[in-house]
C-alpha cells in the first residue's frame, strides 16, 4: 500500500515536470531548432546521465525482451517526440495538446486488448471521458474555435498512439528488470533510431551559436536532466506500482500544468472556462483512478 501511495505522488511529480516541457519545446522550436535536433540533444544528455547511474548490465535476458526495449526506444522515444514536435510545427498548440491528451484513452484501449487485468470498469471509463472533456476546456481556455490542420492533427494522434504502445511494451518487461536499466535502454535505442532519420531524411542542423544561447541551453538542460533523466526514471517506476493504464490517467493533468506554466512563463490569461475545465478534469481523473489495482503479471 505504501508503494502505491508513493506511486501516486511520483506520478504527480512527473506530470508536473512534463507539463512544462510543452512550453520549453515551443521555445526551442521558435529558436530555430528542428524537432529531431531537440530530441537528439535532450536524449544524449539523458543517456549520459543514465550510463553513469546504470552501467553494469548491458543486455536483457532474452532476444524478445531486448526487442521489446528496442520498441520502447522507438515508441516512447524517437517516434513519439518526432511526431509530437512535428505536430507543433503544422498545427496549433491547442490542437496538439488536446489530441496528445487522448493518450490515457488510447492506452486503456491498447493495453486492455492484451491484458484482462488492466481493463477498467464502466464507471472508470466514463470518468476517463469526463476527464478528457475537462482537458478540452482547459486547452481551449476561452477560445471557442479550433483551427483544424489534418497533417498536424494526425501527427499529434500518432504521438498519442506511440505512447500507448510504449506503455504496452513496458507492461511486458517492467516486472523483470529495474527501472534504471529499462530507462537507459530506452534512451539508447531512442538515440540509435533517430540517427536513421538524420541519415535518410534530414541531416542534423548543428549550430554552436544557437546551442549556446542562454535560453536554448537552459531549456535543453532542463529537458535532458529533469524531464528526460528524472522524468522517465520515475515514470517507469510509477508504472510498476500502479500499472500501465492507471498511471496513464495522470497524463490528463498535463494540460492543466501546461496552462499554469503558460500563465506564469508566457503571461497567458487563464479564463473561467480554463478553471472549470481544470475542476472537471481533476474530478474525472479521480474517478478513473478510484479502485485502480496494480497489476503484477
PDB file of C-alpha atoms in Angstrom:
ATOM      1  CA  UNK A   1       0.000   0.000   0.000  1.00  0.00           C
ATOM      2  CA  UNK A   2       2.822   2.413   0.873  1.00  0.00           C
ATOM      3  CA  UNK A   3       4.473   1.895  -2.511  1.00  0.00           C
ATOM      4  CA  UNK A   4       1.166   2.619  -4.252  1.00  0.00           C
ATOM      5  CA  UNK A   5       0.863   5.907  -2.364  1.00  0.00           C
ATOM      6  CA  UNK A   6       4.406   6.788  -3.387  1.00  0.00           C
ATOM      7  CA  UNK A   7       3.449   5.758  -6.912  1.00  0.00           C
ATOM      8  CA  UNK A   8       0.610   8.322  -6.977  1.00  0.00           C
ATOM      9  CA  UNK A   9       2.934  11.007  -5.597  1.00  0.00           C
ATOM     10  CA  UNK A  10       5.583  10.095  -8.154  1.00  0.00           C
ATOM     11  CA  UNK A  11       3.057  10.317 -10.998  1.00  0.00           C
ATOM     12  CA  UNK A  12       2.016  13.820  -9.928  1.00  0.00           C
ATOM     13  CA  UNK A  13       5.661  14.928  -9.762  1.00  0.00           C
ATOM     14  CA  UNK A  14       6.435  13.582 -13.245  1.00  0.00           C
ATOM     15  CA  UNK A  15       3.347  15.126 -14.829  1.00  0.00           C
ATOM     16  CA  UNK A  16       4.150  18.449 -13.138  1.00  0.00           C
ATOM     17  CA  UNK A  17       7.544  18.314 -14.862  1.00  0.00           C
ATOM     18  CA  UNK A  18       6.267  17.070 -18.215  1.00  0.00           C
ATOM     19  CA  UNK A  19       3.504  19.667 -18.251  1.00  0.00           C
ATOM     20  CA  UNK A  20       6.142  22.389 -18.566  1.00  0.00           C
ATOM     21  CA  UNK A  21       8.048  20.663 -21.386  1.00  0.00           C
ATOM     22  CA  UNK A  22       5.374  21.712 -23.867  1.00  0.00           C
ATOM     23  CA  UNK A  23       6.331  25.354 -23.278  1.00  0.00           C
ATOM     24  CA  UNK A  24      10.036  24.510 -23.261  1.00  0.00           C
ATOM     25  CA  UNK A  25       9.860  22.660 -26.593  1.00  0.00           C
ATOM     26  CA  UNK A  26       7.941  25.544 -28.155  1.00  0.00           C
ATOM     27  CA  UNK A  27      10.704  27.953 -27.058  1.00  0.00           C
ATOM     28  CA  UNK A  28      13.335  25.743 -28.721  1.00  0.00           C
ATOM     29  CA  UNK A  29      11.314  25.413 -31.931  1.00  0.00           C
ATOM     30  CA  UNK A  30      10.996  29.189 -32.028  1.00  0.00           C
ATOM     31  CA  UNK A  31      14.798  29.383 -31.625  1.00  0.00           C
ATOM     32  CA  UNK A  32      15.299  27.588 -34.984  1.00  0.00           C
ATOM     33  CA  UNK A  33      15.925  24.086 -33.614  1.00  0.00           C
ATOM     34  CA  UNK A  34      14.249  21.250 -35.509  1.00  0.00           C
ATOM     35  CA  UNK A  35      12.125  18.576 -33.755  1.00  0.00           C
ATOM     36  CA  UNK A  36      14.678  15.815 -34.345  1.00  0.00           C
ATOM     37  CA  UNK A  37      17.503  18.075 -33.148  1.00  0.00           C
ATOM     38  CA  UNK A  38      15.716  18.751 -29.864  1.00  0.00           C
ATOM     39  CA  UNK A  39      15.195  15.041 -29.305  1.00  0.00           C
ATOM     40  CA  UNK A  40      18.846  14.192 -30.069  1.00  0.00           C
ATOM     41  CA  UNK A  41      20.230  16.776 -27.655  1.00  0.00           C
ATOM     42  CA  UNK A  42      17.869  16.010 -24.760  1.00  0.00           C
ATOM     43  CA  UNK A  43      18.218  12.224 -25.050  1.00  0.00           C
ATOM     44  CA  UNK A  44      22.013  12.455 -25.404  1.00  0.00           C
ATOM     45  CA  UNK A  45      22.168  14.333 -22.099  1.00  0.00           C
ATOM     46  CA  UNK A  46      19.784  11.835 -20.532  1.00  0.00           C
ATOM     47  CA  UNK A  47      21.675   8.777 -21.804  1.00  0.00           C
ATOM     48  CA  UNK A  48      24.997  10.021 -20.405  1.00  0.00           C
ATOM     49  CA  UNK A  49      23.305  10.534 -17.037  1.00  0.00           C
ATOM     50  CA  UNK A  50      21.765   7.062 -17.068  1.00  0.00           C
ATOM     51  CA  UNK A  51      25.047   5.470 -18.172  1.00  0.00           C
ATOM     52  CA  UNK A  52      26.650   6.867 -15.029  1.00  0.00           C
ATOM     53  CA  UNK A  53      23.797   5.589 -12.863  1.00  0.00           C
ATOM     54  CA  UNK A  54      23.294   2.204 -14.590  1.00  0.00           C
ATOM     55  CA  UNK A  55      26.212   0.645 -16.472  1.00  0.00           C
ATOM     56  CA  UNK A  56      26.800  -2.849 -15.083  1.00  0.00           C
ATOM     57  CA  UNK A  57      24.163  -4.716 -17.079  1.00  0.00           C
ATOM     58  CA  UNK A  58      24.314  -4.464 -20.895  1.00  0.00           C
ATOM     59  CA  UNK A  59      21.575  -6.725 -22.264  1.00  0.00           C
ATOM     60  CA  UNK A  60      18.183  -8.183 -21.394  1.00  0.00           C
ATOM     61  CA  UNK A  61      17.722 -11.879 -20.582  1.00  0.00           C
ATOM     62  CA  UNK A  62      16.245 -12.772 -23.974  1.00  0.00           C
ATOM     63  CA  UNK A  63      16.064 -11.541 -27.556  1.00  0.00           C
ATOM     64  CA  UNK A  64      12.309 -10.962 -27.146  1.00  0.00           C
ATOM     65  CA  UNK A  65      12.891  -8.686 -24.155  1.00  0.00           C
ATOM     66  CA  UNK A  66      15.674  -6.851 -25.987  1.00  0.00           C
ATOM     67  CA  UNK A  67      13.337  -6.294 -28.943  1.00  0.00           C
ATOM     68  CA  UNK A  68      10.684  -5.022 -26.533  1.00  0.00           C
ATOM     69  CA  UNK A  69      13.195  -2.497 -25.187  1.00  0.00           C
ATOM     70  CA  UNK A  70      14.034  -1.512 -28.761  1.00  0.00           C
ATOM     71  CA  UNK A  71      10.340  -0.952 -29.396  1.00  0.00           C
ATOM     72  CA  UNK A  72      10.122   1.187 -26.264  1.00  0.00           C
ATOM     73  CA  UNK A  73      13.016   3.312 -27.501  1.00  0.00           C
ATOM     74  CA  UNK A  74      11.091   3.936 -30.726  1.00  0.00           C
ATOM     75  CA  UNK A  75       7.558   4.274 -29.343  1.00  0.00           C
ATOM     76  CA  UNK A  76       8.415   6.247 -26.231  1.00  0.00           C
ATOM     77  CA  UNK A  77      11.463   7.946 -27.681  1.00  0.00           C
ATOM     78  CA  UNK A  78      12.354   8.796 -31.267  1.00  0.00           C
ATOM     79  CA  UNK A  79       8.963   8.296 -32.944  1.00  0.00           C
ATOM     80  CA  UNK A  80       6.945   9.826 -30.100  1.00  0.00           C
ATOM     81  CA  UNK A  81       8.950  13.040 -29.916  1.00  0.00           C
ATOM     82  CA  UNK A  82       9.270  13.372 -33.673  1.00  0.00           C
ATOM     83  CA  UNK A  83       5.526  13.133 -34.184  1.00  0.00           C
ATOM     84  CA  UNK A  84       4.678  15.409 -31.239  1.00  0.00           C
ATOM     85  CA  UNK A  85       7.196  18.141 -32.079  1.00  0.00           C
ATOM     86  CA  UNK A  86       6.464  17.968 -35.802  1.00  0.00           C
ATOM     87  CA  UNK A  87       2.771  18.311 -34.985  1.00  0.00           C
ATOM     88  CA  UNK A  88       3.588  21.622 -33.274  1.00  0.00           C
ATOM     89  CA  UNK A  89       5.131  22.920 -36.496  1.00  0.00           C
ATOM     90  CA  UNK A  90       1.984  22.174 -38.542  1.00  0.00           C
ATOM     91  CA  UNK A  91      -0.898  22.628 -36.105  1.00  0.00           C
ATOM     92  CA  UNK A  92      -1.766  24.909 -33.211  1.00  0.00           C
ATOM     93  CA  UNK A  93      -0.543  24.166 -29.712  1.00  0.00           C
ATOM     94  CA  UNK A  94      -4.201  23.844 -28.598  1.00  0.00           C
ATOM     95  CA  UNK A  95      -4.936  21.126 -31.142  1.00  0.00           C
ATOM     96  CA  UNK A  96      -1.755  19.215 -30.310  1.00  0.00           C
ATOM     97  CA  UNK A  97      -2.319  19.448 -26.565  1.00  0.00           C
ATOM     98  CA  UNK A  98      -5.891  18.147 -26.836  1.00  0.00           C
ATOM     99  CA  UNK A  99      -5.038  15.298 -29.192  1.00  0.00           C
ATOM    100  CA  UNK A 100      -1.968  14.176 -27.217  1.00  0.00           C
ATOM    101  CA  UNK A 101      -4.222  14.161 -24.141  1.00  0.00           C
ATOM    102  CA  UNK A 102      -6.119  11.250 -25.681  1.00  0.00           C
ATOM    103  CA  UNK A 103      -3.142   9.123 -24.560  1.00  0.00           C
ATOM    104  CA  UNK A 104      -4.899   7.632 -21.474  1.00  0.00           C
ATOM    105  CA  UNK A 105      -7.909   6.636 -23.572  1.00  0.00           C
ATOM    106  CA  UNK A 106      -5.751   5.072 -26.288  1.00  0.00           C
ATOM    107  CA  UNK A 107      -3.566   3.362 -23.678  1.00  0.00           C
ATOM    108  CA  UNK A 108      -6.642   1.949 -21.965  1.00  0.00           C
ATOM    109  CA  UNK A 109      -7.839   0.513 -25.279  1.00  0.00           C
ATOM    110  CA  UNK A 110      -4.492  -0.917 -26.419  1.00  0.00           C
ATOM    111  CA  UNK A 111      -3.373  -2.436 -23.115  1.00  0.00           C
ATOM    112  CA  UNK A 112      -6.798  -3.890 -22.279  1.00  0.00           C
ATOM    113  CA  UNK A 113      -6.767  -5.789 -25.587  1.00  0.00           C
ATOM    114  CA  UNK A 114      -3.744  -7.763 -24.361  1.00  0.00           C
ATOM    115  CA  UNK A 115      -4.191  -7.828 -20.569  1.00  0.00           C
ATOM    116  CA  UNK A 116      -7.595  -8.507 -18.998  1.00  0.00           C
ATOM    117  CA  UNK A 117      -6.247  -7.485 -15.585  1.00  0.00           C
ATOM    118  CA  UNK A 118      -5.702  -3.923 -16.878  1.00  0.00           C
ATOM    119  CA  UNK A 119      -9.284  -3.430 -18.059  1.00  0.00           C
ATOM    120  CA  UNK A 120     -11.146  -0.603 -16.370  1.00  0.00           C
ATOM    121  CA  UNK A 121     -14.676  -0.775 -15.035  1.00  0.00           C
ATOM    122  CA  UNK A 122     -17.513   1.095 -16.766  1.00  0.00           C
ATOM    123  CA  UNK A 123     -17.522   3.855 -14.129  1.00  0.00           C
ATOM    124  CA  UNK A 124     -13.796   4.385 -14.567  1.00  0.00           C
ATOM    125  CA  UNK A 125     -14.157   4.557 -18.356  1.00  0.00           C
ATOM    126  CA  UNK A 126     -16.897   7.187 -18.011  1.00  0.00           C
ATOM    127  CA  UNK A 127     -14.718   9.127 -15.556  1.00  0.00           C
ATOM    128  CA  UNK A 128     -11.874   8.977 -18.054  1.00  0.00           C
ATOM    129  CA  UNK A 129     -14.043  10.566 -20.746  1.00  0.00           C
ATOM    130  CA  UNK A 130     -15.159  13.232 -18.258  1.00  0.00           C
ATOM    131  CA  UNK A 131     -11.500  13.994 -17.521  1.00  0.00           C
ATOM    132  CA  UNK A 132     -10.830  14.327 -21.238  1.00  0.00           C
ATOM    133  CA  UNK A 133     -13.743  16.748 -21.577  1.00  0.00           C
ATOM    134  CA  UNK A 134     -12.096  18.802 -18.842  1.00  0.00           C
ATOM    135  CA  UNK A 135      -8.833  18.717 -20.783  1.00  0.00           C
ATOM    136  CA  UNK A 136     -10.586  20.166 -23.836  1.00  0.00           C
ATOM    137  CA  UNK A 137     -11.937  23.074 -21.772  1.00  0.00           C
ATOM    138  CA  UNK A 138      -8.530  23.699 -20.188  1.00  0.00           C
ATOM    139  CA  UNK A 139      -6.762  23.743 -23.539  1.00  0.00           C
ATOM    140  CA  UNK A 140      -9.378  25.955 -25.192  1.00  0.00           C
ATOM    141  CA  UNK A 141      -9.215  28.299 -22.168  1.00  0.00           C
ATOM    142  CA  UNK A 142     -11.819  30.719 -23.509  1.00  0.00           C
ATOM    143  CA  UNK A 143     -11.363  30.048 -27.210  1.00  0.00           C
ATOM    144  CA  UNK A 144     -14.404  28.542 -28.883  1.00  0.00           C
ATOM    145  CA  UNK A 145     -12.849  27.671 -32.231  1.00  0.00           C
ATOM    146  CA  UNK A 146     -10.229  25.061 -33.103  1.00  0.00           C
ATOM    147  CA  UNK A 147      -8.342  25.537 -36.361  1.00  0.00           C
ATOM    148  CA  UNK A 148      -8.068  22.078 -37.866  1.00  0.00           C
ATOM    149  CA  UNK A 149      -4.897  21.054 -39.662  1.00  0.00           C
ATOM    150  CA  UNK A 150      -5.152  17.427 -40.878  1.00  0.00           C
ATOM    151  CA  UNK A 151      -1.396  16.849 -41.147  1.00  0.00           C
ATOM    152  CA  UNK A 152      -0.534  18.295 -37.746  1.00  0.00           C
ATOM    153  CA  UNK A 153      -3.549  16.735 -36.048  1.00  0.00           C
ATOM    154  CA  UNK A 154      -2.754  13.273 -37.435  1.00  0.00           C
ATOM    155  CA  UNK A 155       0.821  13.606 -36.176  1.00  0.00           C
ATOM    156  CA  UNK A 156      -0.495  14.512 -32.718  1.00  0.00           C
ATOM    157  CA  UNK A 157      -2.756  11.444 -32.706  1.00  0.00           C
ATOM    158  CA  UNK A 158       0.214   9.349 -33.833  1.00  0.00           C
ATOM    159  CA  UNK A 159       2.170  10.619 -30.819  1.00  0.00           C
ATOM    160  CA  UNK A 160      -0.683   9.583 -28.533  1.00  0.00           C
ATOM    161  CA  UNK A 161      -0.752   6.111 -30.080  1.00  0.00           C
ATOM    162  CA  UNK A 162       3.009   5.557 -29.877  1.00  0.00           C
ATOM    163  CA  UNK A 163       2.980   6.329 -26.144  1.00  0.00           C
ATOM    164  CA  UNK A 164       0.173   3.818 -25.673  1.00  0.00           C
ATOM    165  CA  UNK A 165       2.356   1.131 -27.248  1.00  0.00           C
ATOM    166  CA  UNK A 166       5.266   2.251 -25.078  1.00  0.00           C
ATOM    167  CA  UNK A 167       3.049   1.520 -22.066  1.00  0.00           C
ATOM    168  CA  UNK A 168       2.105  -1.856 -23.545  1.00  0.00           C
ATOM    169  CA  UNK A 169       5.743  -2.856 -24.043  1.00  0.00           C
ATOM    170  CA  UNK A 170       6.626  -1.556 -20.593  1.00  0.00           C
ATOM    171  CA  UNK A 171       3.925  -3.833 -19.220  1.00  0.00           C
ATOM    172  CA  UNK A 172       5.877  -6.777 -20.671  1.00  0.00           C
ATOM    173  CA  UNK A 173       9.287  -6.032 -19.136  1.00  0.00           C
ATOM    174  CA  UNK A 174       8.653  -3.983 -16.005  1.00  0.00           C
ATOM    175  CA  UNK A 175       8.414  -6.963 -13.645  1.00  0.00           C
ATOM    176  CA  UNK A 176      11.720  -8.480 -14.782  1.00  0.00           C
ATOM    177  CA  UNK A 177      14.091  -5.512 -14.959  1.00  0.00           C
ATOM    178  CA  UNK A 178      14.969  -2.500 -12.839  1.00  0.00           C
ATOM    179  CA  UNK A 179      13.667   0.950 -13.766  1.00  0.00           C
ATOM    180  CA  UNK A 180      17.172   2.328 -14.297  1.00  0.00           C
ATOM    181  CA  UNK A 181      18.104  -0.481 -16.733  1.00  0.00           C
ATOM    182  CA  UNK A 182      14.866  -0.040 -18.705  1.00  0.00           C
ATOM    183  CA  UNK A 183      15.261   3.736 -18.818  1.00  0.00           C
ATOM    184  CA  UNK A 184      18.865   3.530 -20.032  1.00  0.00           C
ATOM    185  CA  UNK A 185      17.917   1.108 -22.808  1.00  0.00           C
ATOM    186  CA  UNK A 186      15.009   3.336 -23.892  1.00  0.00           C
ATOM    187  CA  UNK A 187      17.387   6.292 -24.246  1.00  0.00           C
ATOM    188  CA  UNK A 188      19.975   4.182 -26.086  1.00  0.00           C
ATOM    189  CA  UNK A 189      17.536   2.784 -28.640  1.00  0.00           C
ATOM    190  CA  UNK A 190      15.830   6.148 -28.995  1.00  0.00           C
ATOM    191  CA  UNK A 191      19.161   7.706 -29.973  1.00  0.00           C
ATOM    192  CA  UNK A 192      20.098   4.867 -32.329  1.00  0.00           C
ATOM    193  CA  UNK A 193      16.816   5.033 -34.213  1.00  0.00           C
ATOM    194  CA  UNK A 194      16.822   8.845 -34.525  1.00  0.00           C
ATOM    195  CA  UNK A 195      20.160   8.524 -36.351  1.00  0.00           C
ATOM    196  CA  UNK A 196      18.261   6.805 -39.190  1.00  0.00           C
ATOM    197  CA  UNK A 197      16.184   9.965 -39.532  1.00  0.00           C
ATOM    198  CA  UNK A 198      19.314  12.102 -39.865  1.00  0.00           C
ATOM    199  CA  UNK A 199      20.896   9.692 -42.348  1.00  0.00           C
ATOM    200  CA  UNK A 200      17.938   9.078 -44.655  1.00  0.00           C
ATOM    201  CA  UNK A 201      15.619  12.082 -44.251  1.00  0.00           C
ATOM    202  CA  UNK A 202      17.161  15.311 -42.921  1.00  0.00           C
ATOM    203  CA  UNK A 203      20.775  15.906 -41.819  1.00  0.00           C
ATOM    204  CA  UNK A 204      21.405  17.272 -38.329  1.00  0.00           C
ATOM    205  CA  UNK A 205      21.462  21.089 -38.374  1.00  0.00           C
ATOM    206  CA  UNK A 206      24.221  21.742 -35.843  1.00  0.00           C
ATOM    207  CA  UNK A 207      24.788  25.404 -34.996  1.00  0.00           C
ATOM    208  CA  UNK A 208      27.020  26.048 -31.988  1.00  0.00           C
ATOM    209  CA  UNK A 209      25.953  29.692 -31.754  1.00  0.00           C
ATOM    210  CA  UNK A 210      22.293  28.734 -31.385  1.00  0.00           C
ATOM    211  CA  UNK A 211      23.003  25.935 -28.910  1.00  0.00           C
ATOM    212  CA  UNK A 212      24.900  28.195 -26.521  1.00  0.00           C
ATOM    213  CA  UNK A 213      22.309  30.914 -26.433  1.00  0.00           C
ATOM    214  CA  UNK A 214      21.270  31.080 -22.739  1.00  0.00           C
ATOM    215  CA  UNK A 215      17.570  30.455 -23.477  1.00  0.00           C
ATOM    216  CA  UNK A 216      18.360  27.458 -25.711  1.00  0.00           C
ATOM    217  CA  UNK A 217      20.984  25.886 -23.447  1.00  0.00           C
ATOM    218  CA  UNK A 218      18.878  26.285 -20.294  1.00  0.00           C
ATOM    219  CA  UNK A 219      15.847  24.660 -21.937  1.00  0.00           C
ATOM    220  CA  UNK A 220      17.915  21.782 -23.342  1.00  0.00           C
ATOM    221  CA  UNK A 221      19.477  21.140 -19.931  1.00  0.00           C
ATOM    222  CA  UNK A 222      16.028  21.158 -18.338  1.00  0.00           C
ATOM    223  CA  UNK A 223      14.687  18.713 -20.936  1.00  0.00           C
ATOM    224  CA  UNK A 224      17.756  16.466 -20.672  1.00  0.00           C
ATOM    225  CA  UNK A 225      18.395  16.336 -16.930  1.00  0.00           C
ATOM    226  CA  UNK A 226      14.960  16.887 -15.422  1.00  0.00           C
ATOM    227  CA  UNK A 227      12.277  15.970 -17.965  1.00  0.00           C
ATOM    228  CA  UNK A 228      14.086  13.011 -19.531  1.00  0.00           C
ATOM    229  CA  UNK A 229      16.505  11.513 -16.977  1.00  0.00           C
ATOM    230  CA  UNK A 230      14.494  12.109 -13.814  1.00  0.00           C
ATOM    231  CA  UNK A 231      11.105  12.026 -15.563  1.00  0.00           C
ATOM    232  CA  UNK A 232      11.487   8.715 -17.392  1.00  0.00           C
ATOM    233  CA  UNK A 233      13.240   7.027 -14.476  1.00  0.00           C
ATOM    234  CA  UNK A 234      10.464   7.976 -12.081  1.00  0.00           C
ATOM    235  CA  UNK A 235       7.645   7.307 -14.578  1.00  0.00           C
ATOM    236  CA  UNK A 236       8.878   3.783 -15.333  1.00  0.00           C
ATOM    237  CA  UNK A 237       8.938   3.117 -11.581  1.00  0.00           C
ATOM    238  CA  UNK A 238       5.423   4.587 -11.250  1.00  0.00           C
ATOM    239  CA  UNK A 239       4.088   2.184 -13.895  1.00  0.00           C
ATOM    240  CA  UNK A 240       5.464  -0.700 -11.863  1.00  0.00           C
ATOM    241  CA  UNK A 241       3.483   0.461  -8.830  1.00  0.00           C
ATOM    242  CA  UNK A 242       0.189   1.492 -10.447  1.00  0.00           C
ATOM    243  CA  UNK A 243       0.017  -0.442 -13.715  1.00  0.00           C
ATOM    244  CA  UNK A 244       0.199   0.924 -17.249  1.00  0.00           C
ATOM    245  CA  UNK A 245      -3.428   2.043 -17.604  1.00  0.00           C
ATOM    246  CA  UNK A 246      -3.987   3.663 -14.220  1.00  0.00           C
ATOM    247  CA  UNK A 247      -0.681   5.545 -14.268  1.00  0.00           C
ATOM    248  CA  UNK A 248      -1.522   6.909 -17.729  1.00  0.00           C
ATOM    249  CA  UNK A 249      -4.642   8.605 -16.298  1.00  0.00           C
ATOM    250  CA  UNK A 250      -2.360  11.143 -14.664  1.00  0.00           C
ATOM    251  CA  UNK A 251      -1.488  12.406 -18.152  1.00  0.00           C
ATOM    252  CA  UNK A 252      -4.813  14.277 -18.053  1.00  0.00           C
ATOM    253  CA  UNK A 253      -3.172  16.647 -15.550  1.00  0.00           C
ATOM    254  CA  UNK A 254      -0.518  17.597 -18.084  1.00  0.00           C
ATOM    255  CA  UNK A 255      -2.710  20.129 -19.894  1.00  0.00           C
ATOM    256  CA  UNK A 256      -3.567  21.761 -16.548  1.00  0.00           C
ATOM    257  CA  UNK A 257       0.132  22.090 -15.693  1.00  0.00           C
ATOM    258  CA  UNK A 258       0.812  23.455 -19.184  1.00  0.00           C
ATOM    259  CA  UNK A 259      -1.898  26.078 -18.661  1.00  0.00           C
ATOM    260  CA  UNK A 260      -0.327  27.151 -15.366  1.00  0.00           C
ATOM    261  CA  UNK A 261       3.167  27.222 -16.887  1.00  0.00           C
ATOM    262  CA  UNK A 262       1.908  29.297 -19.811  1.00  0.00           C
ATOM    263  CA  UNK A 263       0.330  31.739 -17.372  1.00  0.00           C
ATOM    264  CA  UNK A 264       3.499  32.088 -15.289  1.00  0.00           C
ATOM    265  CA  UNK A 265       6.145  31.965 -18.026  1.00  0.00           C
ATOM    266  CA  UNK A 266       4.317  33.376 -21.064  1.00  0.00           C
ATOM    267  CA  UNK A 267       1.795  35.584 -19.205  1.00  0.00           C
ATOM    268  CA  UNK A 268      -1.122  33.781 -20.842  1.00  0.00           C
ATOM    269  CA  UNK A 269      -4.526  34.565 -19.364  1.00  0.00           C
ATOM    270  CA  UNK A 270      -6.482  31.853 -17.531  1.00  0.00           C
ATOM    271  CA  UNK A 271     -10.226  32.160 -18.168  1.00  0.00           C
ATOM    272  CA  UNK A 272     -13.239  30.822 -16.308  1.00  0.00           C
ATOM    273  CA  UNK A 273     -13.505  28.116 -18.973  1.00  0.00           C
ATOM    274  CA  UNK A 274      -9.971  27.020 -18.128  1.00  0.00           C
ATOM    275  CA  UNK A 275     -10.732  26.957 -14.401  1.00  0.00           C
ATOM    276  CA  UNK A 276     -13.956  24.997 -14.947  1.00  0.00           C
ATOM    277  CA  UNK A 277     -12.091  22.554 -17.178  1.00  0.00           C
ATOM    278  CA  UNK A 278      -9.422  22.061 -14.507  1.00  0.00           C
ATOM    279  CA  UNK A 279     -12.066  21.171 -11.912  1.00  0.00           C
ATOM    280  CA  UNK A 280     -13.806  18.764 -14.299  1.00  0.00           C
ATOM    281  CA  UNK A 281     -10.604  17.000 -15.386  1.00  0.00           C
ATOM    282  CA  UNK A 282      -9.413  16.564 -11.793  1.00  0.00           C
ATOM    283  CA  UNK A 283     -12.768  15.116 -10.712  1.00  0.00           C
ATOM    284  CA  UNK A 284     -12.851  12.835 -13.757  1.00  0.00           C
ATOM    285  CA  UNK A 285      -9.268  11.715 -13.170  1.00  0.00           C
ATOM    286  CA  UNK A 286     -10.000  10.884  -9.525  1.00  0.00           C
ATOM    287  CA  UNK A 287     -12.952   8.776 -10.686  1.00  0.00           C
ATOM    288  CA  UNK A 288     -10.794   6.987 -13.257  1.00  0.00           C
ATOM    289  CA  UNK A 289      -8.129   6.239 -10.638  1.00  0.00           C
ATOM    290  CA  UNK A 290     -10.583   5.042  -7.975  1.00  0.00           C
ATOM    291  CA  UNK A 291     -10.320   1.339  -7.192  1.00  0.00           C
ATOM    292  CA  UNK A 292      -7.443   1.016  -9.614  1.00  0.00           C
ATOM    293  CA  UNK A 293      -5.484  -2.154  -8.998  1.00  0.00           C
ATOM    294  CA  UNK A 294      -1.828  -2.645  -9.526  1.00  0.00           C
ATOM    295  CA  UNK A 295      -1.051  -5.457 -11.936  1.00  0.00           C
ATOM    296  CA  UNK A 296       1.723  -7.919 -11.259  1.00  0.00           C
ATOM    297  CA  UNK A 297       1.849 -10.156 -14.293  1.00  0.00           C
TER     298      UNK A 297
END
